[in-house]
Coordinates of N, CA and C in Angstrom, one line a residue:
Chain A
X46 N -64.8 63.4 5.9 CA -65.7 64.4 5.3 C -65.7 65.7 6.1
X47 N -65.9 66.7 5.4 CA -65.9 68.0 6.0 C -67.3 68.4 6.3
X48 N -67.5 69.1 7.4 CA -68.9 69.6 7.7 C -68.7 70.8 8.7
X49 N -69.6 71.8 8.5 CA -69.6 72.9 9.4 C -71.0 73.1 9.9
X50 N -71.2 73.2 11.2 CA -72.5 73.3 11.8 C -72.6 74.7 12.5
X51 N -73.6 75.4 12.2 CA -74.0 76.6 12.9 C -75.4 76.3 13.5
X52 N -75.4 76.0 14.7 CA -76.7 75.5 15.3 C -77.7 76.6 15.5
X53 N -77.3 77.8 15.6 CA -78.2 79.0 15.7 C -78.7 79.4 14.4
X54 N -79.9 79.3 14.1 CA -80.4 79.7 12.8 C -80.6 81.2 12.8
X55 N -81.3 81.7 13.9 CA -81.5 83.1 14.0 C -81.3 83.6 15.4
X56 N -80.7 84.8 15.6 CA -80.5 85.4 16.9 C -81.0 86.8 16.8
X57 N -81.7 87.2 17.9 CA -82.1 88.6 18.0 C -81.5 89.2 19.3
X58 N -80.9 90.3 19.2 CA -80.4 91.0 20.4 C -80.8 92.4 20.3
X59 N -80.7 93.1 21.5 CA -80.9 94.5 21.5 C -79.5 95.2 21.4
X60 N -79.5 96.3 20.8 CA -78.3 97.1 20.6 C -77.5 97.2 21.9
X61 N -76.2 97.1 21.8 CA -75.2 97.2 22.9 C -75.1 95.9 23.7
X62 N -75.9 94.9 23.4 CA -75.7 93.6 24.0 C -74.5 92.9 23.3
X63 N -73.9 91.9 24.0 CA -72.9 91.1 23.4 C -73.6 89.8 22.9
X64 N -73.0 89.3 21.8 CA -73.6 88.1 21.2 C -72.5 87.2 20.7
X65 N -72.7 85.9 20.8 CA -71.8 84.9 20.4 C -72.4 84.0 19.4
X66 N -71.8 83.9 18.2 CA -72.3 83.0 17.2 C -71.4 81.7 17.2
X67 N -72.1 80.6 17.2 CA -71.4 79.3 17.4 C -71.0 78.7 16.0
X68 N -69.9 78.0 16.0 CA -69.5 77.3 14.8 C -68.7 76.0 15.2
X69 N -69.2 74.9 14.8 CA -68.5 73.6 15.1 C -68.2 73.0 13.7
X70 N -67.0 72.4 13.6 CA -66.6 71.9 12.3 C -66.1 70.4 12.5
X71 N -66.1 69.7 11.4 CA -65.6 68.4 11.3 C -64.7 68.3 10.1
X72 N -63.5 67.7 10.4 CA -62.5 67.4 9.3 C -61.6 66.4 9.7
X73 N -61.1 65.6 8.8 CA -60.1 64.6 9.1 C -58.6 65.1 8.8
X74 N -58.6 66.3 8.2 CA -57.2 66.9 8.0 C -56.7 67.4 9.3
X75 N -55.3 67.4 9.4 CA -54.7 68.0 10.5 C -54.3 69.5 10.2
X76 N -54.3 69.8 8.9 CA -54.1 71.2 8.5 C -55.3 71.7 7.8
X77 N -55.9 72.7 8.3 CA -57.1 73.3 7.7 C -57.2 74.7 8.1
X78 N -58.2 75.4 7.4 CA -58.4 76.8 7.7 C -59.8 77.1 8.0
X79 N -60.1 78.0 8.9 CA -61.4 78.4 9.2 C -61.7 79.9 8.9
X80 N -62.9 80.2 8.5 CA -63.2 81.5 8.1 C -64.5 81.9 8.7
X81 N -64.7 83.2 8.8 CA -66.0 83.8 9.0 C -66.3 84.9 7.9
X82 N -67.5 84.8 7.4 CA -67.9 85.8 6.4 C -69.2 86.4 6.9
X83 N -69.4 87.6 6.5 CA -70.7 88.4 6.8 C -71.4 88.7 5.5
X84 N -72.7 88.4 5.5 CA -73.5 88.7 4.4 C -74.5 89.8 4.8
X85 N -74.3 91.0 4.5 CA -75.2 92.1 4.9 C -76.4 92.0 3.9
X86 N -77.4 92.8 4.2 CA -78.6 92.8 3.3 C -78.3 93.1 1.9
X87 N -77.2 93.8 1.6 CA -76.9 94.1 0.2 C -76.4 92.8 -0.6
X88 N -76.2 91.7 0.1 CA -76.0 90.4 -0.5 C -74.6 89.9 -0.6
X89 N -73.6 90.8 -0.7 CA -72.2 90.3 -0.9 C -71.7 89.6 0.3
X90 N -70.7 88.7 0.2 CA -70.0 88.1 1.3 C -68.8 88.8 1.6
X91 N -68.7 89.2 2.9 CA -67.6 90.1 3.3 C -66.7 89.2 4.2
X92 N -65.4 89.1 3.9 CA -64.4 88.4 4.7 C -64.2 89.1 6.0
X93 N -64.2 88.3 7.1 CA -64.0 88.8 8.4 C -62.7 88.3 9.0
X94 N -62.4 86.9 8.9 CA -61.2 86.4 9.5 C -60.9 85.1 8.9
X95 N -59.6 84.7 8.9 CA -59.1 83.4 8.5 C -58.2 82.9 9.6
X96 N -58.3 81.7 10.0 CA -57.5 81.1 11.1 C -57.0 79.8 10.6
X97 N -55.7 79.5 10.7 CA -55.2 78.1 10.4 C -55.2 77.2 11.6
X98 N -55.2 75.9 11.4 CA -55.4 75.0 12.4 C -54.3 74.9 13.4
X99 N -53.1 75.5 13.1 CA -52.0 75.5 14.0 C -52.0 76.7 14.9
X100 N -52.9 77.6 14.7 CA -52.8 78.8 15.5 C -54.1 78.9 16.3
X101 N -54.0 78.5 17.6 CA -55.2 78.6 18.4 C -55.3 79.8 19.2
X102 N -54.5 80.8 19.0 CA -54.5 82.0 19.7 C -55.8 82.8 19.3
X103 N -56.5 83.2 20.3 CA -57.7 84.0 20.1 C -57.4 85.3 19.5
X104 N -58.3 85.9 18.8 CA -58.0 87.1 18.1 C -59.2 88.1 18.4
X105 N -58.7 89.4 18.5 CA -59.7 90.4 18.8 C -59.4 91.5 17.7
X106 N -60.5 92.0 17.1 CA -60.4 93.1 16.2 C -61.6 94.0 16.4
X107 N -61.3 95.1 17.2 CA -62.3 96.0 17.5 C -63.4 95.4 18.4
X108 N -64.6 95.4 17.9 CA -65.7 94.8 18.7 C -65.8 93.3 18.4
X109 N -65.1 92.8 17.5 CA -65.1 91.4 17.1 C -64.0 90.6 17.8
X110 N -64.4 89.4 18.2 CA -63.4 88.5 18.7 C -63.7 87.0 18.4
X111 N -62.7 86.2 18.2 CA -62.9 84.8 17.8 C -62.2 83.9 18.8
X112 N -62.9 82.8 19.1 CA -62.4 81.8 20.1 C -62.3 80.5 19.4
X113 N -61.0 80.1 19.1 CA -60.7 78.8 18.4 C -60.3 77.8 19.4
X114 N -61.1 76.7 19.5 CA -60.8 75.6 20.4 C -60.8 74.3 19.6
X115 N -59.5 73.8 19.4 CA -59.4 72.6 18.6 C -60.0 71.4 19.4
X116 N -59.9 71.5 20.7 CA -60.3 70.3 21.5 C -61.8 70.1 21.3
X117 N -62.6 71.1 21.0 CA -64.0 71.0 20.8 C -64.4 71.2 19.4
X118 N -63.4 71.4 18.5 CA -63.7 71.7 17.1 C -64.6 72.9 16.9
X119 N -64.4 73.9 17.7 CA -65.2 75.1 17.6 C -64.5 76.3 17.2
X120 N -65.2 77.2 16.6 CA -64.5 78.5 16.2 C -65.6 79.6 16.3
X121 N -65.9 80.0 17.6 CA -67.0 80.9 17.8 C -66.6 82.3 17.7
X122 N -67.6 83.1 17.4 CA -67.4 84.5 17.0 C -68.3 85.4 17.9
X123 N -67.7 86.3 18.6 CA -68.4 87.2 19.5 C -68.3 88.6 19.1
X124 N -69.5 89.3 19.1 CA -69.6 90.7 18.8 C -69.9 91.4 20.1
X125 N -69.1 92.3 20.5 CA -69.3 93.0 21.8 C -70.0 94.3 21.5
X126 N -70.9 94.7 22.4 CA -71.6 96.0 22.2 C -72.2 96.0 20.8
X127 N -73.1 95.1 20.4 CA -73.6 95.0 19.1 C -74.3 96.3 18.6
X128 N -74.3 96.5 17.3 CA -74.9 97.7 16.7 C -75.8 97.2 15.6
X129 N -76.8 98.1 15.3 CA -77.7 97.7 14.2 C -77.1 97.3 12.9
X130 N -76.0 98.0 12.6 CA -75.2 97.7 11.4 C -74.6 96.3 11.4
X131 N -74.6 95.6 12.5 CA -74.1 94.2 12.6 C -75.2 93.2 12.1
X132 N -76.4 93.7 11.9 CA -77.4 92.8 11.4 C -77.0 92.2 10.1
X133 N -77.0 90.9 10.0 CA -76.6 90.3 8.7 C -76.7 88.8 9.0
X134 N -76.4 88.0 7.9 CA -76.2 86.6 8.0 C -74.7 86.3 8.1
X135 N -74.3 85.5 9.1 CA -72.9 85.2 9.3 C -72.6 83.8 9.0
X136 N -71.6 83.5 8.2 CA -71.3 82.2 7.7 C -69.9 81.8 8.3
X137 N -69.8 80.6 8.8 CA -68.5 80.0 9.2 C -68.2 79.1 8.0
X138 N -66.9 79.0 7.7 CA -66.5 78.1 6.6 C -65.2 77.4 6.9
X139 N -65.0 76.3 6.3 CA -63.8 75.4 6.5 C -63.1 75.1 5.1
X140 N -61.8 75.2 5.1 CA -61.1 74.8 3.9 C -60.0 73.9 4.3
X141 N -59.8 72.8 3.6 CA -58.8 71.8 4.0 C -57.5 72.1 3.2
X142 N -56.4 71.6 3.6 CA -55.1 72.0 3.1 C -55.0 71.6 1.6
X143 N -55.6 70.5 1.3 CA -55.4 69.9 -0.1 C -56.2 70.6 -1.2
X144 N -57.1 71.4 -0.7 CA -58.0 72.1 -1.7 C -58.1 73.5 -1.4
X145 N -58.8 74.2 -2.3 CA -59.0 75.6 -2.1 C -60.4 75.9 -1.9
X146 N -61.3 75.0 -2.1 CA -62.7 75.3 -2.0 C -63.2 75.3 -0.5
X147 N -64.2 76.0 -0.3 CA -64.7 76.1 1.1 C -66.0 75.3 1.3
X148 N -66.1 74.8 2.5 CA -67.4 74.2 3.0 C -68.0 75.2 4.0
X149 N -69.2 75.7 3.6 CA -69.8 76.7 4.5 C -70.8 76.0 5.4
X150 N -71.0 76.7 6.6 CA -72.1 76.3 7.5 C -73.4 77.0 6.9
X151 N -74.5 76.6 7.5 CA -75.8 77.1 7.0 C -76.0 78.6 7.3
X152 N -75.2 79.2 8.1 CA -75.4 80.6 8.4 C -76.2 80.9 9.6
X153 N -76.0 82.0 10.3 CA -76.8 82.4 11.4 C -77.2 83.9 11.1
X154 N -78.5 84.1 11.1 CA -79.1 85.4 10.9 C -79.1 86.2 12.2
X155 N -78.4 87.2 12.2 CA -78.3 88.1 13.4 C -79.1 89.3 13.2
X156 N -80.0 89.6 14.1 CA -80.8 90.9 14.0 C -80.5 91.6 15.3
X157 N -80.0 92.9 15.1 CA -79.7 93.7 16.2 C -80.8 94.8 16.2
X158 N -81.6 94.8 17.3 CA -82.7 95.8 17.3 C -82.3 97.0 18.1
X159 N -82.8 98.2 17.6 CA -82.4 99.5 18.2 C -83.0 99.6 19.6
Chain B
X147 N -59.0 99.5 -5.9 CA -59.0 98.3 -6.7 C -60.4 97.7 -6.7
X148 N -60.9 97.4 -7.9 CA -62.2 96.8 -8.1 C -62.3 95.4 -7.4
X149 N -63.4 95.1 -6.8 CA -63.6 93.8 -6.2 C -64.1 92.9 -7.3
X150 N -64.6 91.7 -6.8 CA -65.2 90.8 -7.7 C -66.6 91.3 -8.1
X151 N -66.9 91.3 -9.4 CA -68.2 91.8 -9.8 C -68.9 90.7 -10.6
X152 N -70.2 90.7 -10.3 CA -71.0 89.7 -11.0 C -72.2 90.4 -11.7
X153 N -72.6 89.8 -12.8 CA -73.6 90.4 -13.6 C -74.5 89.2 -14.2
X154 N -75.8 89.3 -14.2 CA -76.6 90.4 -13.6 C -76.7 90.2 -12.1
X155 N -77.2 91.2 -11.4 CA -77.4 91.1 -9.9 C -78.7 90.2 -9.7
X156 N -79.6 90.2 -10.6 CA -80.9 89.5 -10.4 C -81.4 89.1 -11.8
X157 N -81.8 87.8 -11.9 CA -82.4 87.3 -13.2 C -83.6 86.5 -12.9
X158 N -84.7 86.8 -13.6 CA -85.9 86.0 -13.5 C -86.1 85.4 -14.9
X159 N -86.2 84.1 -15.0 CA -86.4 83.4 -16.2 C -87.4 82.3 -16.1
X160 N -88.0 81.9 -17.2 CA -88.9 80.8 -17.1 C -88.2 79.4 -17.2
X161 N -88.8 78.5 -16.6 CA -88.3 77.1 -16.7 C -88.1 76.7 -18.2
X162 N -86.9 76.1 -18.5 CA -86.6 75.7 -19.8 C -85.8 76.7 -20.6
X163 N -85.7 78.0 -20.1 CA -84.9 79.0 -20.7 C -83.4 78.8 -20.3
X164 N -82.6 79.6 -21.0 CA -81.2 79.6 -20.7 C -80.8 80.9 -20.1
X165 N -79.9 80.8 -19.1 CA -79.4 82.0 -18.5 C -77.8 81.9 -18.3
X166 N -77.2 83.0 -18.5 CA -75.7 83.0 -18.4 C -75.3 84.1 -17.4
X167 N -74.6 83.6 -16.4 CA -74.1 84.5 -15.3 C -72.7 84.8 -15.6
X168 N -72.3 86.0 -15.3 CA -70.9 86.4 -15.5 C -70.2 86.8 -14.2
X169 N -68.9 86.5 -14.2 CA -68.1 86.9 -13.0 C -66.8 87.5 -13.5
X170 N -66.5 88.7 -13.0 CA -65.2 89.3 -13.3 C -64.4 89.3 -12.0
X171 N -63.3 88.5 -11.9 CA -62.6 88.4 -10.7 C -61.7 89.6 -10.5
X172 N -61.1 89.7 -9.3 CA -60.1 90.7 -9.1 C -58.9 90.5 -10.0
X173 N -58.5 91.6 -10.6 CA -57.4 91.5 -11.6 C -56.2 90.8 -11.0
X174 N -55.7 89.8 -11.8 CA -54.5 89.1 -11.3 C -54.7 87.9 -10.5
X175 N -56.0 87.7 -10.1 CA -56.3 86.5 -9.3 C -56.4 85.3 -10.2
X176 N -55.6 84.3 -9.9 CA -55.6 83.1 -10.8 C -56.8 82.2 -10.4
X177 N -57.2 82.2 -9.2 CA -58.3 81.3 -8.7 C -59.6 81.9 -8.8
X178 N -60.5 81.2 -9.4 CA -61.9 81.7 -9.5 C -62.8 80.5 -9.1
X179 N -63.8 80.8 -8.3 CA -64.7 79.8 -7.7 C -66.2 80.3 -8.0
X180 N -67.0 79.2 -8.2 CA -68.4 79.5 -8.2 C -69.1 78.7 -7.1
X181 N -70.0 79.4 -6.4 CA -70.7 78.7 -5.3 C -72.2 79.1 -5.5
X182 N -73.1 78.4 -4.9 CA -74.5 78.8 -4.9 C -75.2 78.4 -3.6
X183 N -76.2 79.3 -3.3 CA -77.0 79.0 -2.1 C -78.4 78.9 -2.6
X184 N -78.9 77.7 -2.4 CA -80.2 77.3 -3.0 C -81.2 77.3 -1.8
X185 N -82.4 77.9 -2.0 CA -83.5 77.8 -1.0 C -83.1 78.0 0.4
X186 N -82.2 79.0 0.6 CA -81.8 79.3 2.0 C -80.9 78.3 2.7
X187 N -80.5 77.3 1.9 CA -79.6 76.3 2.5 C -78.2 76.7 2.5
X188 N -77.3 75.7 2.7 CA -75.9 76.1 2.8 C -75.3 76.6 1.5
X189 N -74.3 77.4 1.5 CA -73.6 77.8 0.3 C -72.8 76.6 -0.1
X190 N -73.0 76.2 -1.3 CA -72.3 75.0 -1.8 C -71.3 75.3 -2.9
X191 N -70.2 74.6 -2.9 CA -69.2 74.8 -3.9 C -69.7 74.2 -5.2
X192 N -69.4 74.9 -6.3 CA -69.7 74.3 -7.6 C -68.4 73.9 -8.4
X193 N -67.5 74.9 -8.6 CA -66.3 74.6 -9.2 C -65.2 75.6 -9.0
X194 N -64.0 75.2 -9.4 CA -62.8 76.0 -9.2 C -62.0 76.1 -10.4
X195 N -61.7 77.3 -10.9 CA -60.8 77.5 -12.0 C -59.4 77.9 -11.5
X196 N -58.4 77.4 -12.1 CA -57.0 78.0 -11.9 C -56.7 78.5 -13.3
X197 N -56.6 79.8 -13.4 CA -56.5 80.5 -14.7 C -57.7 80.0 -15.6
X198 N -57.4 79.4 -16.7 CA -58.5 79.0 -17.6 C -58.8 77.5 -17.4
X199 N -58.1 76.8 -16.5 CA -58.4 75.4 -16.4 C -59.3 75.1 -15.2
X200 N -60.1 74.1 -15.4 CA -61.0 73.6 -14.3 C -60.2 72.7 -13.4
X201 N -60.0 73.2 -12.2 CA -59.2 72.5 -11.2 C -60.1 71.4 -10.5
X202 N -61.3 71.8 -10.3 CA -62.2 71.0 -9.5 C -63.6 71.3 -9.9
X203 N -64.4 70.4 -10.5 CA -65.8 70.7 -10.8 C -66.7 69.7 -10.2
X204 N -66.3 69.2 -9.1 CA -67.0 68.1 -8.4 C -68.4 68.6 -7.8
X205 N -68.5 69.9 -7.7 CA -69.8 70.4 -7.2 C -70.8 70.7 -8.2
X206 N -70.5 70.6 -9.4 CA -71.5 70.9 -10.5 C -72.6 69.9 -10.4
X207 N -73.9 70.4 -10.3 CA -75.0 69.5 -10.0 C -75.3 68.5 -11.2
X208 N -75.2 69.0 -12.4 CA -75.5 68.1 -13.5 C -75.1 68.8 -14.8
X209 N -75.3 68.1 -15.9 CA -74.8 68.7 -17.2 C -75.6 69.8 -17.8
X210 N -76.5 70.3 -17.0 CA -77.2 71.5 -17.5 C -76.4 72.8 -17.2
X211 N -75.4 72.6 -16.4 CA -74.5 73.7 -15.9 C -73.2 73.6 -16.7
X212 N -72.8 74.7 -17.3 CA -71.5 74.8 -18.0 C -70.8 76.0 -17.6
X213 N -69.6 75.9 -17.2 CA -68.8 77.0 -16.8 C -67.6 77.1 -17.7
X214 N -67.2 78.4 -18.0 CA -66.0 78.6 -18.8 C -65.3 79.8 -18.3
X215 N -64.0 79.8 -18.6 CA -63.2 81.0 -18.2 C -62.2 81.2 -19.3
X216 N -62.7 81.9 -20.3 CA -61.9 82.2 -21.4 C -60.7 83.0 -21.1
X217 N -59.5 82.6 -21.5 CA -58.3 83.4 -21.3 C -57.9 83.6 -19.9
X218 N -58.6 82.9 -19.0 CA -58.2 83.0 -17.6 C -58.6 84.3 -17.0
X219 N -59.5 85.0 -17.6 CA -60.0 86.3 -17.0 C -61.4 86.1 -16.4
X220 N -62.4 86.6 -17.1 CA -63.7 86.5 -16.5 C -64.3 85.1 -16.8
X221 N -65.3 84.8 -16.0 CA -65.9 83.4 -16.2 C -67.4 83.6 -16.4
X222 N -68.0 82.6 -17.1 CA -69.4 82.6 -17.3 C -69.9 81.2 -16.8
X223 N -71.1 81.2 -16.2 CA -71.8 80.0 -15.8 C -73.2 80.0 -16.5
X224 N -73.3 79.0 -17.4 CA -74.6 78.9 -18.2 C -75.4 77.8 -17.6
X225 N -76.7 78.1 -17.5 CA -77.6 77.0 -17.1 C -78.6 76.8 -18.2
X226 N -78.6 75.6 -18.8 CA -79.4 75.3 -20.0 C -79.9 73.9 -20.0
X227 N -81.2 73.6 -20.0 CA -82.3 74.5 -19.7 C -82.4 74.7 -18.1
X228 N -82.9 75.8 -17.7 CA -83.0 76.1 -16.3 C -84.3 75.3 -15.8
X229 N -84.1 74.8 -14.5 CA -85.2 74.2 -13.8 C -85.6 75.0 -12.6
X230 N -86.7 74.7 -12.0 CA -87.2 75.4 -10.8 C -86.2 75.3 -9.7
X231 N -85.6 74.2 -9.5 CA -84.7 73.9 -8.4 C -83.3 74.7 -8.5
X232 N -83.1 75.3 -9.7 CA -81.9 76.1 -9.9 C -82.0 77.4 -9.2
X233 N -83.1 77.8 -8.8 CA -83.3 79.1 -8.2 C -82.4 79.2 -6.9
X234 N -81.8 80.4 -6.8 CA -80.9 80.6 -5.6 C -80.0 81.8 -5.9
X235 N -79.0 81.9 -5.1 CA -78.0 83.0 -5.2 C -76.7 82.3 -5.6
X236 N -76.1 82.8 -6.7 CA -74.9 82.3 -7.2 C -73.8 83.2 -6.9
X237 N -72.8 82.8 -6.2 CA -71.7 83.6 -5.8 C -70.4 83.2 -6.6
X238 N -69.7 84.2 -6.9 CA -68.3 84.0 -7.5 C -67.3 84.5 -6.5
X239 N -66.2 83.9 -6.5 CA -65.1 84.4 -5.6 C -63.8 84.2 -6.3
X240 N -62.8 85.0 -5.9 CA -61.5 84.9 -6.5 C -60.4 85.0 -5.4
X241 N -59.3 84.4 -5.6 CA -58.2 84.5 -4.7 C -56.9 84.5 -5.5
X242 N -55.8 85.0 -4.9 CA -54.5 85.1 -5.6 C -54.0 83.7 -6.0
X243 N -53.0 83.6 -6.8 CA -52.4 82.3 -7.1 C -51.8 81.6 -5.9
X244 N -51.3 80.4 -6.1 CA -50.8 79.6 -5.0 C -49.5 80.3 -4.5
X245 N -48.4 80.2 -5.2 CA -47.2 80.9 -4.8 C -46.9 80.8 -3.3
X246 N -47.3 79.8 -2.6 CA -47.0 79.7 -1.2 C -48.1 80.3 -0.4
X247 N -49.1 80.9 -1.0 CA -50.1 81.6 -0.2 C -51.4 80.8 -0.4
X248 N -51.3 79.5 0.1 CA -52.5 78.7 -0.1 C -53.6 79.1 0.9
X249 N -54.8 78.9 0.5 CA -55.9 79.1 1.4 C -56.0 80.6 1.9
X250 N -55.6 81.5 1.1 CA -55.8 82.9 1.5 C -57.3 83.1 1.4
X251 N -57.7 84.2 2.0 CA -59.1 84.5 1.9 C -59.6 84.7 0.5
X252 N -60.7 84.2 0.2 CA -61.3 84.4 -1.1 C -62.2 85.7 -1.0
X253 N -62.2 86.4 -2.1 CA -63.0 87.6 -2.1 C -64.2 87.3 -2.9
X254 N -65.4 87.5 -2.3 CA -66.6 87.2 -3.0 C -67.3 88.4 -3.7
X255 N -68.0 88.1 -4.7 CA -68.9 89.1 -5.4 C -70.2 89.2 -4.6
X256 N -71.0 90.1 -5.2 CA -72.3 90.4 -4.5 C -73.3 89.3 -4.8
X257 N -73.0 88.4 -5.7 CA -74.0 87.3 -6.0 C -75.0 87.7 -7.1
X258 N -75.4 86.7 -7.8 CA -76.5 86.8 -8.7 C -77.7 86.0 -8.2
X259 N -78.8 86.7 -8.0 CA -80.0 86.0 -7.5 C -80.8 85.5 -8.7
X260 N -80.9 84.2 -8.9 CA -81.6 83.6 -10.0 C -82.9 83.1 -9.6
X261 N -83.9 83.5 -10.3 CA -85.3 83.0 -10.0 C -85.8 82.3 -11.2
X262 N -86.1 81.0 -11.1 CA -86.7 80.3 -12.2 C -88.2 80.1 -11.9
X263 N -89.0 80.5 -12.8 CA -90.5 80.4 -12.6 C -91.2 79.5 -13.6

């Protein structure tokens, strides 16, 4: 069975602080894909990153970075020097190789205070 | 290029009424998905179309929900009759066809917030 856990329900930080959002997943597949989506106050889901299970190389994109650790089934997301515009709900999601649908985590609400 | 669009953005209906949600995927995307987030819980998969065919509808909660995708273009999700527990945000997403590009990122719409009172 697939499952995605985001243990942090809500996080508040002050602008310019670094923040890490945790994501732990469960799957029996050896081939799978992990995603992060951002849901700003406007409501839409914005794609941030996709990572396949064979690529454990960490990725950095501007202030965003992702740490994929298969050994601990984690795919954590770090925002460096957070900004108020980063305030949103962030969802981690898992998709197994045999299907196209996603299993989402419950989301982490990030509030970046000025 | 237009993204995934959903209509309406917000709907308030009374229990027992019927509501139809519409999703226009990105042009050329064969895959279309419906998801919903109820009462602030997880975003849950409802169903998946490949063109006009239902590939997977295992997430549909009950027979009050009917999804169609006429001609493999836009899709509608009808709830009839609506119940209080159907309140939530309904998301539509689309992704390109398989063609060796499995599990590409899905592009999501802005969602329809459904409130049943």
